[in-house]
Coordinates of C-alpha atoms in Angstrom, one line a residue:
M528 CA -23.7 68.3 86.5
K529 CA -21.4 71.3 86.5
R530 CA -20.8 71.0 90.2
S531 CA -20.0 67.2 89.8
A532 CA -17.6 67.9 87.0
F533 CA -15.9 70.7 89.0
A534 CA -15.7 68.3 92.0
I535 CA -14.0 65.6 90.0
I536 CA -11.4 68.0 88.5
T537 CA -10.7 69.4 92.0
F538 CA -10.3 65.9 93.5
L539 CA -8.1 64.8 90.6
F540 CA -5.8 67.8 91.1
I541 CA -5.5 67.0 94.8
A542 CA -4.8 63.3 93.9
F543 CA -2.1 64.2 91.4
A544 CA -0.3 66.2 94.0
A545 CA -0.6 63.4 96.5
K546 CA 0.1 60.4 94.4
G547 CA 2.6 61.8 91.9
Q548 CA 2.6 60.6 88.4
S549 CA 0.7 57.3 88.8
I550 CA -2.8 58.6 88.1
E551 CA -1.7 61.0 85.4
E552 CA 0.3 58.3 83.6
I553 CA -2.7 56.0 83.6
Q554 CA -5.0 58.7 82.2
T555 CA -2.6 59.9 79.5
S556 CA -1.2 56.5 78.5
K557 CA -2.7 54.6 75.5
D558 CA -1.9 51.4 77.4
Y559 CA -4.7 51.9 79.9
I560 CA -8.5 52.3 79.9
W561 CA -10.0 54.0 82.9
G562 CA -13.1 55.5 84.3
T563 CA -13.9 57.6 87.4
G564 CA -17.0 58.1 89.6
N565 CA -17.9 60.4 92.4
A566 CA -20.7 59.9 95.0
S567 CA -21.4 60.3 98.7
T568 CA -20.1 56.8 99.4
L569 CA -17.2 54.7 98.2
K570 CA -19.5 52.0 97.0
K571 CA -21.6 54.3 94.8
A572 CA -18.5 56.0 93.5
D573 CA -16.9 52.7 92.7
N574 CA -20.0 51.6 90.8
E575 CA -20.0 54.8 88.8
A576 CA -16.3 54.3 88.0
L577 CA -17.1 50.7 86.8
A578 CA -19.9 52.0 84.6
A579 CA -17.5 54.6 83.1
L580 CA -14.9 51.9 82.5
I581 CA -17.4 49.6 80.9
S582 CA -18.4 52.4 78.5
Q583 CA -14.7 52.9 77.5
I584 CA -14.2 49.1 77.1
S585 CA -17.4 49.0 74.9
T586 CA -16.0 51.6 72.6
N587 CA -12.5 49.9 72.5
V588 CA -13.8 46.5 71.5
S589 CA -16.9 47.4 69.5
S590 CA -15.2 46.6 66.2
K591 CA -14.8 42.9 67.3
F592 CA -18.6 42.5 68.0
E593 CA -19.9 42.8 64.4
Q594 CA -22.9 40.6 65.3
L595 CA -24.1 43.0 68.0
T596 CA -22.9 46.5 67.2
E597 CA -25.3 48.7 65.3
G598 CA -24.2 52.2 66.3
G599 CA -21.6 52.9 63.6
T600 CA -19.4 56.0 64.2
N601 CA -19.8 59.6 65.2
G602 CA -16.9 61.5 63.7
D603 CA -13.8 59.6 64.9
Q604 CA -15.6 58.0 67.8
A605 CA -17.2 54.6 67.6
T606 CA -20.7 54.4 69.0
V607 CA -22.6 51.3 70.2
D608 CA -26.2 50.5 70.9
E609 CA -27.7 49.7 74.3
T610 CA -27.8 45.9 73.6
F611 CA -24.1 45.9 73.0
K612 CA -23.4 47.9 76.2
S613 CA -25.6 45.4 78.1
V614 CA -23.6 42.5 76.8
I615 CA -20.3 44.1 77.9
N616 CA -22.0 44.7 81.2
T617 CA -22.4 40.9 81.7
Y618 CA -18.7 40.8 82.2
S619 CA -18.7 43.4 84.9
R620 CA -20.5 41.7 87.8
A621 CA -17.4 40.0 89.1
T622 CA -14.6 40.3 86.5
L623 CA -14.5 44.0 86.3
N624 CA -15.1 44.3 90.1
N625 CA -11.5 42.9 90.3
T626 CA -9.9 45.4 88.1
R627 CA -7.4 47.7 89.8
R628 CA -8.8 50.6 91.8
I629 CA -7.5 53.9 93.2
V630 CA -9.5 55.8 95.8
I631 CA -8.8 59.4 94.9
Q632 CA -11.0 60.9 97.6
N633 CA -12.6 59.3 100.6
E634 CA -16.2 59.8 101.9
P635 CA -18.3 61.9 102.3
E636 CA -17.5 63.1 98.7
A637 CA -15.8 60.0 97.4
V638 CA -14.0 59.8 94.1
V639 CA -12.8 56.4 92.7
M640 CA -10.9 55.5 89.6
R641 CA -11.1 52.0 88.0
Y642 CA -8.6 51.1 85.3
I643 CA -7.3 48.2 83.3
K644 CA -4.5 47.6 80.8
V645 CA -5.6 47.4 77.2
A646 CA -3.5 44.2 76.9
E647 CA -5.6 42.6 79.6
I648 CA -9.0 43.2 78.0
Q649 CA -8.8 40.0 75.9
R650 CA -8.1 38.1 79.1
I651 CA -11.5 39.2 80.4
F652 CA -13.1 37.4 77.5
D653 CA -11.0 34.2 77.8
G654 CA -13.3 32.8 80.4
R655 CA -16.3 33.3 78.2
K656 CA -14.5 31.4 75.4
T657 CA -13.8 28.5 77.7
K658 CA -17.4 28.3 78.7
I659 CA -18.6 28.4 75.1
L660 CA -16.3 25.5 74.1
D661 CA -17.3 23.5 77.2
F662 CA -21.0 23.9 76.4
A663 CA -20.4 22.8 72.8
Q664 CA -18.4 19.7 73.9
E665 CA -21.0 18.8 76.5
A666 CA -23.7 19.0 73.9
T667 CA -21.8 16.7 71.6
R668 CA -21.4 14.1 74.4
A669 CA -25.1 14.3 75.3
E670 CA -26.2 13.9 71.7
K671 CA -24.2 10.7 71.4
K672 CA -26.2 9.3 74.4
A673 CA -29.5 10.3 72.9
Q674 CA -30.0 12.9 75.6
V675 CA -31.8 15.3 73.3
A676 CA -32.8 17.9 75.9
D677 CA -29.3 18.1 77.3
A678 CA -27.7 18.4 73.8
L679 CA -30.1 21.1 72.6
R680 CA -29.7 23.0 75.9
Y681 CA -25.9 23.1 75.7
Y682 CA -25.8 23.8 72.0
Y683 CA -28.2 26.8 72.4
W684 CA -26.4 28.2 75.4
A685 CA -23.1 28.0 73.6
L686 CA -24.7 29.8 70.6
V687 CA -26.1 32.5 72.8
L688 CA -22.8 33.1 74.6
L689 CA -21.1 33.2 71.2
Q690 CA -22.9 36.5 70.7
S691 CA -21.2 37.9 73.7
Y692 CA -17.7 37.0 72.7
P693 CA -15.4 39.2 70.6
D694 CA -14.9 37.8 67.1
G695 CA -17.5 35.2 68.0
N696 CA -18.2 34.8 64.3
F697 CA -14.7 33.3 63.9
L698 CA -14.4 31.0 67.0
T699 CA -13.7 27.4 66.2
L700 CA -13.8 24.0 68.0
K701 CA -11.6 21.0 66.9
D702 CA -13.5 17.8 66.3
E703 CA -12.2 14.3 67.0
D704 CA -10.2 14.4 63.7
G705 CA -8.6 17.7 64.5
K706 CA -10.7 19.6 62.0
D707 CA -11.7 23.2 63.0
L708 CA -15.4 23.6 63.2
L709 CA -16.7 27.2 62.9
L710 CA -19.2 27.4 65.8
S711 CA -21.4 30.1 64.4
T712 CA -22.5 27.8 61.6
W713 CA -21.7 24.4 63.0
I714 CA -23.9 24.7 66.1
P715 CA -27.1 25.6 64.2
K716 CA -26.4 22.7 61.9
Q717 CA -26.1 20.3 64.8
M718 CA -29.3 21.5 66.3
N719 CA -31.2 21.2 63.0
D720 CA -29.8 17.7 62.6
I721 CA -31.2 16.8 66.0
F722 CA -34.6 18.2 65.1
S723 CA -34.7 16.2 61.9
N724 CA -33.9 12.9 63.6
L725 CA -36.8 13.2 66.1
K726 CA -39.9 11.1 65.8
V727 CA -42.8 11.6 68.1
S728 CA -45.8 9.3 67.8
M729 CA -48.9 8.4 69.9
E730 CA -48.8 5.2 71.9
S731 CA -52.1 5.1 73.9
T732 CA -54.9 7.2 75.3
H733 CA -56.4 7.4 78.8
L734 CA -59.5 9.3 79.7
D735 CA -59.6 11.3 82.9
G736 CA -62.9 13.2 83.4
D737 CA -63.2 15.9 80.7
L738 CA -59.5 15.5 79.9
K739 CA -57.6 12.8 78.0
T740 CA -53.9 11.9 78.4
I741 CA -52.1 10.7 75.3
N742 CA -48.9 8.8 75.9
L743 CA -46.2 9.6 73.4
R744 CA -43.2 7.5 72.2
V745 CA -40.2 9.8 71.5
L746 CA -37.5 8.3 69.3
Y747 CA -34.2 9.8 68.4
K748 CA -32.5 8.1 65.4
G749 CA -34.8 5.2 66.0
Q750 CA -33.9 4.8 69.7
P751 CA -35.8 6.1 72.8
A752 CA -34.7 9.7 73.6
R753 CA -33.2 9.6 77.1
N754 CA -34.7 13.1 77.7
Y755 CA -36.7 15.5 75.5
D756 CA -38.5 18.7 76.4
Y757 CA -41.4 20.1 74.3
T758 CA -44.6 22.2 74.3
Y759 CA -47.7 21.7 72.1
F760 CA -50.6 23.8 70.8
D761 CA -53.9 22.8 72.3
G762 CA -56.0 24.8 70.0
R763 CA -55.9 27.9 72.1
D764 CA -52.4 28.4 73.3
W765 CA -49.1 26.7 73.7
S766 CA -48.7 24.5 76.8
N767 CA -46.2 24.7 79.6
I768 CA -43.1 22.7 79.0
F769 CA -43.4 18.9 79.2
S770 CA -40.4 16.7 79.8
A771 CA -40.1 13.1 78.4
K772 CA -37.8 10.5 79.8
D773 CA -36.4 7.3 78.3
G774 CA -38.7 7.7 75.3
T775 CA -42.0 8.3 77.2
G776 CA -43.9 11.6 77.2
I777 CA -47.5 12.8 77.4
V778 CA -49.9 15.5 76.1
E779 CA -53.1 16.4 77.8
L780 CA -56.1 17.6 75.8
P781 CA -59.9 18.0 76.2
V782 CA -61.7 14.7 75.5
L783 CA -63.3 16.0 72.3
A784 CA -60.1 17.3 70.8
N785 CA -58.3 15.3 68.1
A786 CA -54.5 14.9 68.5
R787 CA -54.0 14.0 64.9
N788 CA -51.2 16.2 63.5
L789 CA -50.9 18.0 66.8
Q790 CA -48.3 20.7 66.6
L791 CA -45.3 20.3 68.9
R792 CA -42.4 22.6 69.4
T793 CA -39.1 21.2 70.7
E794 CA -37.7 23.2 73.6
Y795 CA -34.2 24.3 73.0
M796 CA -33.7 27.6 74.8
F797 CA -34.1 26.4 78.4
E798 CA -34.4 29.9 79.8
G799 CA -35.8 28.7 83.1
E800 CA -32.7 26.6 83.8
A801 CA -30.2 29.3 82.8
N802 CA -29.8 30.3 86.4
I803 CA -27.3 27.4 86.8
D804 CA -24.8 30.0 85.6
N805 CA -25.0 33.7 86.4
E806 CA -23.1 34.9 83.4
L807 CA -25.3 32.8 81.1
A808 CA -28.5 34.1 82.7
E809 CA -27.4 37.7 82.2
V810 CA -26.4 37.2 78.6
M811 CA -29.7 35.4 77.8
G812 CA -31.6 38.3 79.3
T813 CA -29.6 40.7 77.2
V814 CA -29.3 39.4 73.6
N815 CA -32.1 38.7 71.3
P816 CA -33.4 35.1 71.3
I817 CA -32.2 32.9 68.4
S818 CA -35.1 31.4 66.4
M819 CA -34.8 27.8 65.2
R820 CA -37.7 27.2 62.8
N821 CA -37.0 23.5 62.5
C822 CA -37.9 22.9 66.1
A823 CA -41.6 22.5 65.1
L824 CA -42.9 19.0 64.3
K825 CA -46.2 17.2 64.3
L826 CA -47.4 14.1 66.0
E827 CA -47.3 11.1 63.7
G828 CA -50.1 8.6 63.1
E829 CA -53.7 8.3 64.3
E830 CA -54.8 8.8 67.8
P831 CA -55.3 5.5 69.6
K832 CA -58.6 4.7 71.1
P833 CA -58.8 4.6 74.9
G834 CA -57.3 1.3 76.1
E835 CA -55.6 0.6 72.8
E836 CA -51.8 0.5 72.5
K837 CA -49.9 0.2 69.3
T838 CA -48.1 -3.1 69.0
E839 CA -44.9 -1.6 67.7
D840 CA -44.6 0.8 70.6
V841 CA -45.3 -1.9 73.2
Q842 CA -42.5 -4.0 71.7
L843 CA -40.1 -1.1 71.8
A844 CA -41.0 -0.3 75.4
N845 CA -40.6 -3.9 76.5
A846 CA -37.3 -4.2 74.6
D847 CA -36.0 -1.0 76.3
S848 CA -37.0 -2.1 79.8
A849 CA -35.7 -5.6 79.3
A850 CA -32.3 -4.2 78.6
T851 CA -32.0 -3.1 82.2
T852 CA -32.4 -6.7 83.5
N853 CA -29.6 -8.4 81.5
S854 CA -27.3 -8.4 84.4
G855 CA -28.2 -11.6 86.1
M856 CA -30.2 -10.0 88.8
R857 CA -33.2 -12.1 89.7
F858 CA -36.8 -10.8 89.7
L859 CA -39.4 -12.6 91.8
S860 CA -41.6 -15.1 90.1
A861 CA -45.3 -14.6 89.7
M862 CA -46.0 -16.8 92.7
E863 CA -43.4 -15.1 94.9
S864 CA -44.6 -11.6 93.9
A865 CA -48.4 -12.2 94.1
A866 CA -48.9 -10.3 97.4
Y867 CA -46.7 -7.4 96.3
E868 CA -48.5 -7.2 93.0
D869 CA -51.9 -7.1 94.7
A870 CA -50.7 -4.1 96.8
M871 CA -49.3 -2.3 93.7
K872 CA -52.5 -2.8 91.8
K873 CA -54.4 -1.1 94.6
V874 CA -51.9 1.8 94.5
E875 CA -52.3 2.0 90.7
S876 CA -56.1 2.1 91.0
A877 CA -55.9 4.8 93.7
I878 CA -53.6 7.0 91.6
R879 CA -55.8 6.6 88.5
T880 CA -59.0 7.4 90.3
R881 CA -57.4 9.9 92.7
N882 CA -59.2 8.1 95.6
Y883 CA -56.5 7.8 98.2
D884 CA -58.7 6.7 101.1
G885 CA -57.2 3.2 101.3
I886 CA -53.6 4.1 100.7
Q887 CA -52.6 4.6 104.3
S888 CA -53.2 0.9 105.2
L889 CA -50.9 -0.1 102.4
C890 CA -47.9 2.0 103.6
T891 CA -45.7 2.4 106.6
E892 CA -45.7 5.8 108.3
S893 CA -42.8 7.1 106.3
G894 CA -44.1 5.5 103.1
Y895 CA -47.4 7.2 103.5
D896 CA -45.7 10.6 104.1
M897 CA -43.7 10.2 101.0
F898 CA -46.7 9.0 99.0
N899 CA -48.6 12.2 100.0
R900 CA -45.7 14.5 99.2
L901 CA -44.8 12.9 95.9
I902 CA -48.0 11.5 94.4
K903 CA -50.8 13.7 95.8
Y904 CA -48.9 17.0 95.9
G905 CA -47.3 16.3 92.5
Q906 CA -50.6 15.5 90.9
A907 CA -49.2 12.3 89.6
K908 CA -50.6 10.4 86.6
I909 CA -49.7 7.0 85.4
V910 CA -48.6 7.3 81.8
S911 CA -48.6 3.7 80.6
E912 CA -49.9 0.3 81.5
P913 CA -47.5 -0.9 84.2
Q914 CA -45.8 -4.3 83.9
F915 CA -44.9 -4.7 87.6
K916 CA -41.5 -6.4 88.2
F917 CA -40.2 -7.1 91.7
L918 CA -36.7 -7.5 92.9
E919 CA -35.9 -8.8 96.4
C920 CA -32.9 -7.6 98.3
N921 CA -32.1 -7.8 102.1
G922 CA -35.7 -8.5 103.1
E923 CA -37.1 -5.6 101.0
V924 CA -38.8 -5.8 97.6
T925 CA -38.3 -3.1 95.0
C926 CA -41.0 -2.5 92.4
R927 CA -39.3 -1.0 89.3
S928 CA -40.6 1.1 87.7
L929 CA -43.9 2.9 87.3
P930 CA -43.7 5.8 84.7
M931 CA -45.7 8.8 86.0
S932 CA -46.1 12.4 85.0
F933 CA -45.8 15.1 87.7
K934 CA -47.0 18.7 87.8
F935 CA -46.0 20.4 91.0
K936 CA -47.8 23.7 91.8
S937 CA -44.5 25.5 92.4
N938 CA -42.9 24.4 89.1
Q939 CA -44.4 25.3 85.8
R940 CA -43.3 22.1 84.1
T941 CA -44.8 18.7 83.6
F942 CA -42.3 15.9 83.6
V943 CA -42.2 12.1 83.4
E944 CA -40.3 10.1 86.0
D945 CA -40.0 6.4 86.7
V946 CA -41.2 6.0 90.3
V947 CA -39.6 3.2 92.3
F948 CA -41.6 1.6 95.2
T949 CA -39.8 -0.2 98.0
L950 CA -42.0 -2.6 100.1
N951 CA -41.1 -4.3 103.4
K952 CA -41.5 -7.9 104.3
E953 CA -45.2 -7.3 105.2
G954 CA -45.8 -5.9 101.7
K955 CA -46.2 -2.3 102.9
I956 CA -44.8 0.6 100.9
D957 CA -41.9 2.0 102.9
C958 CA -40.2 4.3 100.3
L959 CA -40.8 6.0 97.0
S960 CA -38.1 7.5 94.8
F961 CA -37.5 8.9 91.3
G962 CA -35.6 6.3 89.3
L963 CA -32.2 7.0 87.7
N964 CA -32.2 7.2 84.0
K965 CA -31.5 4.0 82.0
P966 CA -27.8 4.7 81.2
A967 CA -27.1 5.3 84.9
V968 CA -28.8 2.1 85.9
D969 CA -27.1 0.2 83.2
D970 CA -23.7 1.4 84.4
I971 CA -24.2 -0.2 87.8
M972 CA -26.2 -3.2 86.6
N973 CA -23.4 -4.2 84.2
Q974 CA -20.8 -4.4 87.0
T975 CA -21.3 -8.2 87.1
S976 CA -18.2 -8.7 89.3
W977 CA -20.2 -7.1 92.2
N978 CA -22.9 -9.1 93.8
D979 CA -26.6 -8.5 93.2
T980 CA -27.2 -7.0 96.6
V981 CA -24.5 -4.3 96.2
R982 CA -25.7 -3.3 92.8
N983 CA -29.3 -3.0 94.0
V984 CA -28.3 -1.1 97.1
L985 CA -26.2 1.3 95.1
I986 CA -29.1 2.1 92.7
N987 CA -31.6 2.5 95.5
F988 CA -29.1 4.7 97.4
L989 CA -28.6 7.1 94.5
E990 CA -32.3 7.2 93.8
S991 CA -33.2 7.9 97.4
Y992 CA -30.5 10.5 97.7
K993 CA -31.8 12.3 94.6
T994 CA -35.4 12.2 95.7
A995 CA -34.6 13.3 99.3
Y996 CA -33.7 16.7 98.0
A997 CA -36.9 17.0 95.9
L998 CA -39.0 16.0 98.9
K999 CA -36.8 18.0 101.4
R1000 CA -36.3 14.9 103.6
Y1001 CA -34.0 16.6 106.1
E1002 CA -34.0 13.8 108.6
Y1003 CA -33.1 11.2 106.0
I1004 CA -30.2 13.2 104.6
N1005 CA -29.0 13.8 108.1
S1006 CA -29.1 10.1 108.8
I1007 CA -26.9 9.0 105.9
F1008 CA -24.0 11.4 106.6
S1009 CA -21.5 10.1 109.2
D1010 CA -21.0 12.5 112.1
D1011 CA -17.3 13.1 111.1
A1012 CA -18.0 13.2 107.3
L1013 CA -15.7 15.2 105.1
I1014 CA -18.0 17.6 103.3
I1015 CA -16.7 20.1 100.7
T1016 CA -18.9 22.4 98.8
G1017 CA -17.7 24.5 95.9
S1018 CA -18.6 27.7 94.1
V1019 CA -17.3 28.8 90.7
L1020 CA -15.5 32.2 90.8
K1021 CA -15.6 34.5 87.8
H1022 CA -12.4 35.1 86.0
T1023 CA -10.5 37.9 87.8
V1024 CA -7.8 40.3 86.9
A1025 CA -4.8 39.8 89.1
N1026 CA -2.4 42.3 90.5
E1027 CA -0.2 44.4 88.2
G1028 CA 2.0 42.2 86.1
Q1029 CA 0.4 39.0 87.0
P1030 CA -1.7 36.9 84.5
M1031 CA -5.4 36.4 85.0
S1032 CA -6.3 33.0 86.4
K1033 CA -8.4 30.6 84.6
Q1034 CA -11.7 29.4 86.0
A1035 CA -11.3 29.1 89.8
V1036 CA -13.3 27.3 92.3
K1037 CA -13.7 28.3 95.9
Y1038 CA -14.0 25.2 98.1
T1039 CA -15.4 25.3 101.5
R1040 CA -14.9 22.5 104.0
Q1041 CA -17.8 22.1 106.3
T1042 CA -18.7 19.9 109.3
K1043 CA -21.8 17.9 109.1
S1044 CA -23.7 20.2 111.5
E1045 CA -22.7 23.3 109.3
Y1046 CA -23.8 21.5 106.1
M1047 CA -27.1 20.4 107.6
K1048 CA -27.8 23.8 109.0
K1049 CA -27.3 25.4 105.6
L1050 CA -29.4 22.7 103.9
Q1051 CA -32.2 23.3 106.3
H1052 CA -32.2 27.0 105.3
I1053 CA -32.2 26.0 101.6
F1054 CA -35.2 23.8 102.1
R1055 CA -37.1 26.5 103.9
S1056 CA -36.4 29.2 101.3
S1057 CA -36.9 27.1 98.1
E1058 CA -40.2 26.3 96.6
F1059 CA -38.8 23.3 94.8
I1060 CA -35.4 21.5 94.4
N1061 CA -34.6 19.1 91.6
L1062 CA -31.5 17.1 91.2
R1063 CA -30.8 15.5 87.8
F1064 CA -28.1 12.8 87.7
A1065 CA -26.2 11.4 84.7
D1066 CA -22.9 10.1 83.6
N1067 CA -22.1 8.2 86.8
Q1068 CA -18.9 6.2 87.5
V1069 CA -18.6 3.9 90.5
R1070 CA -15.5 2.2 91.8
K1071 CA -15.1 -0.4 94.6
S1072 CA -12.6 -0.3 97.4
G1073 CA -10.0 -3.1 97.5
V1074 CA -10.1 -3.1 101.3
G1075 CA -12.7 -2.3 104.0
G1076 CA -15.5 -4.4 102.6
E1077 CA -18.2 -2.6 100.6
I1078 CA -16.8 0.9 100.3
Y1079 CA -17.6 2.7 97.0
G1080 CA -16.5 5.9 95.3
I1081 CA -19.1 7.5 93.1
Q1082 CA -18.6 10.3 90.7
I1083 CA -21.8 11.5 89.1
K1084 CA -22.8 14.6 87.1
Q1085 CA -25.4 16.6 89.0
D1086 CA -27.6 19.4 87.6
Y1087 CA -29.1 21.3 90.6
F1088 CA -32.2 23.4 90.0
S1089 CA -34.3 25.2 92.5
S1090 CA -36.7 28.1 92.5
S1091 CA -33.9 30.5 93.4
Y1092 CA -30.6 28.9 92.4
G1093 CA -28.9 26.5 90.0
D1094 CA -25.6 25.0 89.2
T1095 CA -24.1 22.0 87.3
G1096 CA -21.0 20.0 88.3
Y1097 CA -19.7 16.7 89.4
L1098 CA -20.5 15.2 92.8
F1099 CA -18.2 12.7 94.5
L1100 CA -19.5 10.5 97.2
M1101 CA -17.6 7.9 99.2
V1102 CA -20.2 5.5 100.6
D1103 CA -20.0 2.7 103.1
L1104 CA -22.5 0.0 102.2
N1105 CA -21.3 -2.7 104.7
N1106 CA -24.7 -2.4 106.3
P1107 CA -26.9 -2.3 103.2
K1108 CA -29.9 -0.9 105.1
E1109 CA -28.0 1.9 106.6
P1110 CA -25.6 3.4 103.9
V1111 CA -23.2 6.0 105.3
I1112 CA -21.6 8.9 103.4
H1113 CA -18.1 9.6 104.7
V1114 CA -17.0 11.9 101.9
R1115 CA -19.0 14.4 99.8
T1116 CA -17.3 16.8 97.5
W1117 CA -18.3 18.9 94.5
Q1118 CA -16.4 20.4 91.6
P1119 CA -17.5 22.1 88.4
E1120 CA -15.8 19.8 86.0
K1121 CA -15.5 16.0 85.6
D1122 CA -12.3 14.5 86.9
P1123 CA -10.9 12.6 83.9
N1124 CA -8.5 10.7 86.1
F1125 CA -11.3 9.7 88.6
A1126 CA -10.5 6.0 88.5
D1127 CA -6.7 6.4 88.8
R1128 CA -7.0 9.1 91.5
L1129 CA -9.4 6.9 93.5
K1130 CA -7.4 3.7 93.3
P1131 CA -4.8 4.4 95.9
L1132 CA -7.5 5.8 98.2
L1133 CA -9.8 2.9 97.9
N1134 CA -7.0 0.4 98.5
R1135 CA -6.0 1.6 102.0
P1136 CA -7.8 1.4 105.4
F1137 CA -10.9 3.6 105.2
R1138 CA -10.1 5.9 108.1
R1139 CA -6.9 7.0 106.4
T1140 CA -8.8 7.3 103.1
R1141 CA -11.2 9.9 104.5
S1142 CA -8.5 11.9 106.2
T1143 CA -6.2 12.0 103.1
Y1144 CA -8.9 12.5 100.4
I1145 CA -8.9 16.2 100.9
S1146 CA -5.3 16.4 99.5
N1147 CA -6.5 14.6 96.4
V1148 CA -9.3 17.0 95.5
K1149 CA -7.9 19.5 93.1
D1150 CA -7.2 23.1 94.2
I1151 CA -8.4 22.8 97.8

């Protein structure tokens, strides 16, 4: 240690002589905070300098983190505990890497100094404030749509990040009436209100060997919860996370167990999904979890006997599904759909008994491959008595929808999805996909000025696109992008400190324009390196071109989760549906935030010849 200290002093003396007053002014001025590091390489020395700088920043701002600091003082010096230092360190990964640097001595005995103006420290935290407010606002929007899981996730993430923000106890958000809401108390209240408005009851029971599956009806404020995550106590331990969709969930218990008053716990932390944001993941791994006692609830009512369904729940389910058909789109009559229904009943029997021997004869080659990868590998179970409905479009028949639960080996989560089957003219299954959630379907279905074919094709396209990533259907994705497609991917950059005298930028996005071959090559690598990929779509907007036939612009919120990476943002697709059987994507872009002027921005683009549209769209994507 003495040798290191002597080396630093020596190098600083040399640097002062070489660089004049600049280093000395920084180190003696109260306007700067600085740290130095020495090591055999510049990189290691730089990391040591950053660590020293972080320690100084921790001491400087400790008084503003009352909810985290426990160290008190030592004489005139403030002290902070390790948790607090770790929280400050969550800002260092990118933000502090962009503070100003002076190389005092080069390798092999490198010395580096990192420094920052005291006045700029608050700017480091501004990005965290923006993220907290964005999460809180996103949670409010999700709650209004009965997206319970989304609302709780964003509320909790905002609450966690609040602990990593200076004066977090005093941060406010304005409501619709302009009233300031104190987040530290308002967010827990909102979460507790959600818990209190949940009702989970038993709908039906199905036996499966020595296990039984109990179908649940999940209501929020009396309406089906669009999504809801939970665990339950099976008598020995808490289960893995289960995900309900559109008011339907399940629990799995030994046959002899009684589900009456079964204990449930509403999931609200979503630690497994926090990797959609690196800063968030770091903070969640640093601060103590926040306990919400009101997340616990019990199943209501008596357990139904096998084969018995509660009348009230059946009526609710039927009313909910009927709402998706009030668009004038025609379902096939019983006589027209007889052959298709016969095929689907065989599929239902095979899934229930797990006897798949006869399935191949019911499918095309591609349909059989998808069935194996989705149904067999996903350990699918049918979670309610299906009421098959068939919609004909362009010589194909779509069977919507068969609610199933899935439990993939690589993903410790059981979730419910509506599975959509597409059958060809011969009645063979040609495609399987995860259905969009009800609000997304409604948004397209209710566009009654568009013809039935287009609405159906749009829904099928988005469902197939979403499922293709889950099943890693490389060839399908390759086929739907035009060879000269405009593909722009984006990555969120952390807030950075600019050069001397320049203000820090707000959240920035690095956009990368790729050719189709570049995008597909990268996608192939992602498929090989990821155990699972899950896209979750919501909040879609679709606009039609005024020229060029069936050209559509789609803006849709996408949550991307995989075994190694995650992000959330808004996907824009410009799709040519002039050939309904062969949709073509000409433009695909991504950005972290919703474009509030989507419709206005798109209007001039969609009302000009399409070739010009594609070539000029790039200038209309913000900040490219």
